[in-house]
Amino acid sequence: MNNEIAVRFDGITKAFGSKVVANKDVTFDIYKGEILSLLGENGSGKTTLMNMLAGIYYPDKGKIFINGEEAVITSPHDAFRYKIGMIHQHFKLVDVFSAAQNIVLGIKDEKYNIKKASARIGEIAKKYGFIIDPNKKIHEMSVSEKQTVEIIKVLYRGADILVLDEPTAVLTPQEIEKLFVILRNMRRDGKTIIIITHKLNEVMEISDRVAILRKGEYVGTVETSRTSEKALTEMMVGQKIELNIDRSEPKNSEDRLIIKNITYKNREGVLVLDDVSFTARSGEILGVAGISGSGQKELLETIAGLIKPDGGDIIFHNPKKDKPVTLFHKTLKQVKELAVKGCFHYPDGSPVNLSGISDKQIKRLIDEEKIIFNEDEIMDLRNKTPLQIRELGVRLSFVPEDRLGMGLVGNMDIVDNMMLRSYRKGNPIFVDRKKPSDLADKIISELQVVTPSSHTPIRRLSGGNVQKVLVGREISYAPKVLMAAYPVRGLDINSSYAIYNLLTKQKENGAAVIFVGEDLDVLLSLCDRIIVISGGQITGVLDGRTANKEEVGLLMTKHSKEVETND
Amino acid sequence: MGDYIVHIVTAIGVGIVFLYGCLGEILTEKSGHLNLGIPGIMCMGAAGGCYGVSVYMGTLSNNAEPSWFLLLFISIILAALFACIGGLIYAFLTVSLRCNQNVTGLAITTFGSGFAEYVMSMVKSNEGTEFAIAKLKFKASLPFAGNLGWFGQIFLSHGFLVYFAIVLAILMWFTLKKTRIGLNLCAVGENPATADAAGINVTAYKYVAILVGSAIVGVGGLFYVMDSNNGSWENASTLLAYGWLAIALVIFAVWKPNFAILGSILFGIFYIAPNAIKGIDLATMKIFKIFPYLITVIVLIFTSVFDSKNAQPPAGLGLTYFREDR
Ligand SMILES: Nc1ncnc2c1ncn2[C@@H]1O[C@H](COP(=O)(O)OP(=O)(O)OP(=O)(O)O)[C@@H](O)[C@H]1O
Ligand SMILES: [Mg+2]
């Protein structure tokens, strides 16, 4: 690494509207041939600052110098001229085009010839160690393949300064390793790399220096070798904070959800879930560990009723003991049948006998909450619609790769997005905005969502803040079973811990929490029990308090069935 | 036999009006803009073209033979220019001011038909003989077409603008498929943010696509009056009907100019069928009018059932784009 300066930000200020100042007087240097991590909480203005380098935004005040000369970057095209290329947090690719078409898109000084371009793409791939098929269409690609296309796209244009905005958020640990190898190859080739990531271990592993932003302002730059994760966190947050998970002992734990021999084949005929059985208990966090794509997503979607399994049972113990029956969950006929079986008692404790009572009277008894369950209800969720399952209190907070595609509506504000979940409640014609609005305010303050107000369209928020709104809403409905998949993806470390604590709170309130995570350290310090899934099979059930990382890691790559059938 | 050939020739004449409208709209939609102003713009083009015809004919002394080239050249240019007025209003409102495309388009259609009626009321006063002479020039076919029997009648008996439309369609297909400009334009329509980040001038591409598209549609209007309707202008509403069908044809042709050629002739056949088939009652005739829309719906169903990525509208169709918004 030399000390030539590749990029200098000089007093950069950028505001959106009158309320949001995304960057305020940011001044710092980036050296040639280094890998610099840009660190900061959600909404601290990292993406905005980099967008100004890439010509997407133009600074309100301040100057950018590239290789010592002042650069006026008013459009992405200008950025290319200064050999700057950015890989955006949300990929910028045309779905119906092939990789090669996307890569040559917009290049002016070259004849349009896909064959020649493909050959050059092959050369670049070979030089840095990518694997890519230039003729494959983007919509047929996995996330990591798309990212490869994005990186090659900027290299193809001869970029010397590469900006990667949260490139690892959507990758598996293996893919991240491969990416880092490539980044190191590029550094060896003299390229300057700026990488944004919230995962401190990655910061420590890949970068030479770390620059830190806090609430839009530049805090400082430190050399990675002379700092620690703890010190970085403090610089980022601006105060000493204790980041630990307070794991309480499960109380009154009961079986809540029993999964028996679930199998599921996807549309391509691949066996995604293979004879999966486990039990989730109330008052407990059950961790699901596994290499991403091992069937976690399908498992949760099966429980939520979004996909129909090919075999197996999902038994739900509905905690109905001593609670009145309602006509919302049961038809009158079902109530009568259950009464014959002796499932109910009256408030005074005497058994319910409905023979000889008219339907009208029964209905009245139900309305007056006089017919009460003796025991918890046991039901099979396999025959229920997603809506019925929801009403039973099974909530899936699935944090998809594309946050705005599933779960939230980008053009609506936070309050309206809250209402998407509660619209069935209350008056059937007029909407009640009071409660969703209170909820929105609560989420904003509890999770520290950075937003001008609860009436800002969701798409204007920074990536991490969008996430907080989604997770906050899902958790808020006091679910009986809460399933969360990768809920902290893209969240800064502070908010991640806020989410962990919220999950713990749900468990203390008696919910059965199922948590799919990728960070083993977190799984081990958060969960009471951990199941490990590998290739669609459960390869182990461990106690979260005694298990260690190596044990889990080993199970994650083990294929139990294969071993058995081979003997 | 003879009857059929006459009908097919008429159907082609009608179909080419659709083809012009459809090509213009495909080009516009490829840039991500759904222009519902096409029917109105077609009327404006017709009016401009007719104005051109009447201006040129006015310069001739009595009984002088009009020049084929000058007549077509002047009227085509004016048709394109007048249509571009509509296109420019649409482009300014939807691209620069980012107004809602549907509302703007419908407004343009209303405006365009009124505009055309107004211009035509001025042109019309001396329309009769001028148009009758001019139309012959528009319909002038290759000299030897008459000697080649049914083949000549179907394929060679048409006026210049018919072949022009087909060449245009092929040219457009080639440009979209094989050239960098086509690739860039498709990118703009599919995902403007991506195109922008790739260094493509999104606004310029949108303006050019909308304006060229409008010009093509305008020539279609001229073709309608001078060729397919035999040199007579009845009123704007007949032409508006052609415009709406042209938009349906875009969907039928799944946004592909080469498919549009065959599609337009099929639509033409449906359009003239009720008058061509003898002895059917009014109700049946009306049912025929539904057919083009019906088969368009069927195409829509097919493309969505088979989930064909190649037969989808541009992903950014109807969305406004502003770089600093997200
Ligand atoms: N186009 C925009 N319009 C309005 N506000 C915006 C826009 N872009 C960003 N902001 C606001 O600017 C602030 C900084 O956003 P930015 O995306 O730069 O954060 P970030 O550091 O990248 O956060 P994250 O880690 O969550 O991605 C946020 O408060 C965000 O809401
Ligand atoms: Mg960001």
mmCIF file of C-alpha atoms in Angstrom, chain A residues 14 55-58 74-76 80 92-94 96-97 104-108 110 112 139 157 459-462, chain B residues 177-180 182-184 186-187 190-191 193-201 307 309-310 323-326:
data_model
loop_
_atom_site.group_PDB
_atom_site.id
_atom_site.type_symbol
_atom_site.label_atom_id
_atom_site.label_comp_id
_atom_site.label_asym_id
_atom_site.label_seq_id
_atom_site.Cartn_x
_atom_site.Cartn_y
_atom_site.Cartn_z
ATOM 1 C CA LYS A 14 -25.934 16.361 0.925
ATOM 2 C CA GLY A 55 -22.644 10.121 -10.015
ATOM 3 C CA ILE A 56 -26.092 9.066 -8.831
ATOM 4 C CA TYR A 57 -26.385 12.066 -6.525
ATOM 5 C CA TYR A 58 -24.623 15.395 -6.704
ATOM 6 C CA THR A 74 -22.702 14.780 -12.386
ATOM 7 C CA SER A 75 -23.728 11.458 -13.876
ATOM 8 C CA PRO A 76 -22.749 7.796 -13.781
ATOM 9 C CA PHE A 80 -16.822 5.963 -15.559
ATOM 10 C CA LYS A 92 -28.800 -2.562 -11.173
ATOM 11 C CA LEU A 93 -29.279 -5.185 -13.848
ATOM 12 C CA VAL A 94 -31.804 -5.714 -16.612
ATOM 13 C CA VAL A 96 -34.325 -10.049 -19.415
ATOM 14 C CA PHE A 97 -30.818 -9.391 -20.717
ATOM 15 C CA VAL A 104 -21.650 -3.914 -22.271
ATOM 16 C CA LEU A 105 -24.743 -1.815 -21.652
ATOM 17 C CA GLY A 106 -24.102 1.884 -22.119
ATOM 18 C CA ILE A 107 -20.524 1.608 -23.333
ATOM 19 C CA LYS A 108 -20.137 4.095 -26.129
ATOM 20 C CA GLU A 110 -16.787 0.084 -28.593
ATOM 21 C CA TYR A 112 -21.486 -3.777 -30.285
ATOM 22 C CA HIS A 139 -33.496 -13.733 -14.208
ATOM 23 C CA ARG A 157 -15.220 -0.521 -18.062
ATOM 24 C CA ARG A 459 -38.566 3.369 -0.136
ATOM 25 C CA ARG A 460 -36.889 6.600 0.962
ATOM 26 C CA LEU A 461 -35.474 4.967 4.092
ATOM 27 C CA SER A 462 -32.011 3.483 4.115
ATOM 28 C CA LYS B 177 -32.496 -6.945 -31.611
ATOM 29 C CA LYS B 178 -29.086 -6.369 -33.074
ATOM 30 C CA THR B 179 -27.796 -2.909 -32.361
ATOM 31 C CA ARG B 180 -26.421 -1.077 -29.382
ATOM 32 C CA GLY B 182 -31.726 -1.082 -29.466
ATOM 33 C CA LEU B 183 -30.062 -2.625 -26.440
ATOM 34 C CA ASN B 184 -29.831 0.744 -24.734
ATOM 35 C CA CYS B 186 -34.629 -1.780 -24.103
ATOM 36 C CA ALA B 187 -32.570 -1.189 -20.980
ATOM 37 C CA GLU B 190 -36.807 -2.362 -18.579
ATOM 38 C CA ASN B 191 -34.952 -0.640 -15.785
ATOM 39 C CA ALA B 193 -32.104 3.209 -12.976
ATOM 40 C CA THR B 194 -29.847 0.511 -14.366
ATOM 41 C CA ALA B 195 -29.591 2.191 -17.737
ATOM 42 C CA ASP B 196 -28.766 5.453 -16.039
ATOM 43 C CA ALA B 197 -26.114 3.887 -13.852
ATOM 44 C CA ALA B 198 -24.651 2.338 -17.000
ATOM 45 C CA GLY B 199 -24.167 5.811 -18.429
ATOM 46 C CA ILE B 200 -27.090 5.901 -20.850
ATOM 47 C CA ASN B 201 -28.888 9.225 -21.235
ATOM 48 C CA ASP B 307 -44.786 -17.301 -17.911
ATOM 49 C CA LYS B 309 -40.063 -13.911 -20.090
ATOM 50 C CA ASN B 310 -39.723 -13.098 -23.778
ATOM 51 C CA ARG B 323 -32.425 9.549 -10.497
ATOM 52 C CA GLU B 324 -32.375 10.934 -6.964
ATOM 53 C CA ASP B 325 -35.575 9.189 -5.971
ATOM 54 C CA ARG B 326 -35.525 5.636 -4.814
#
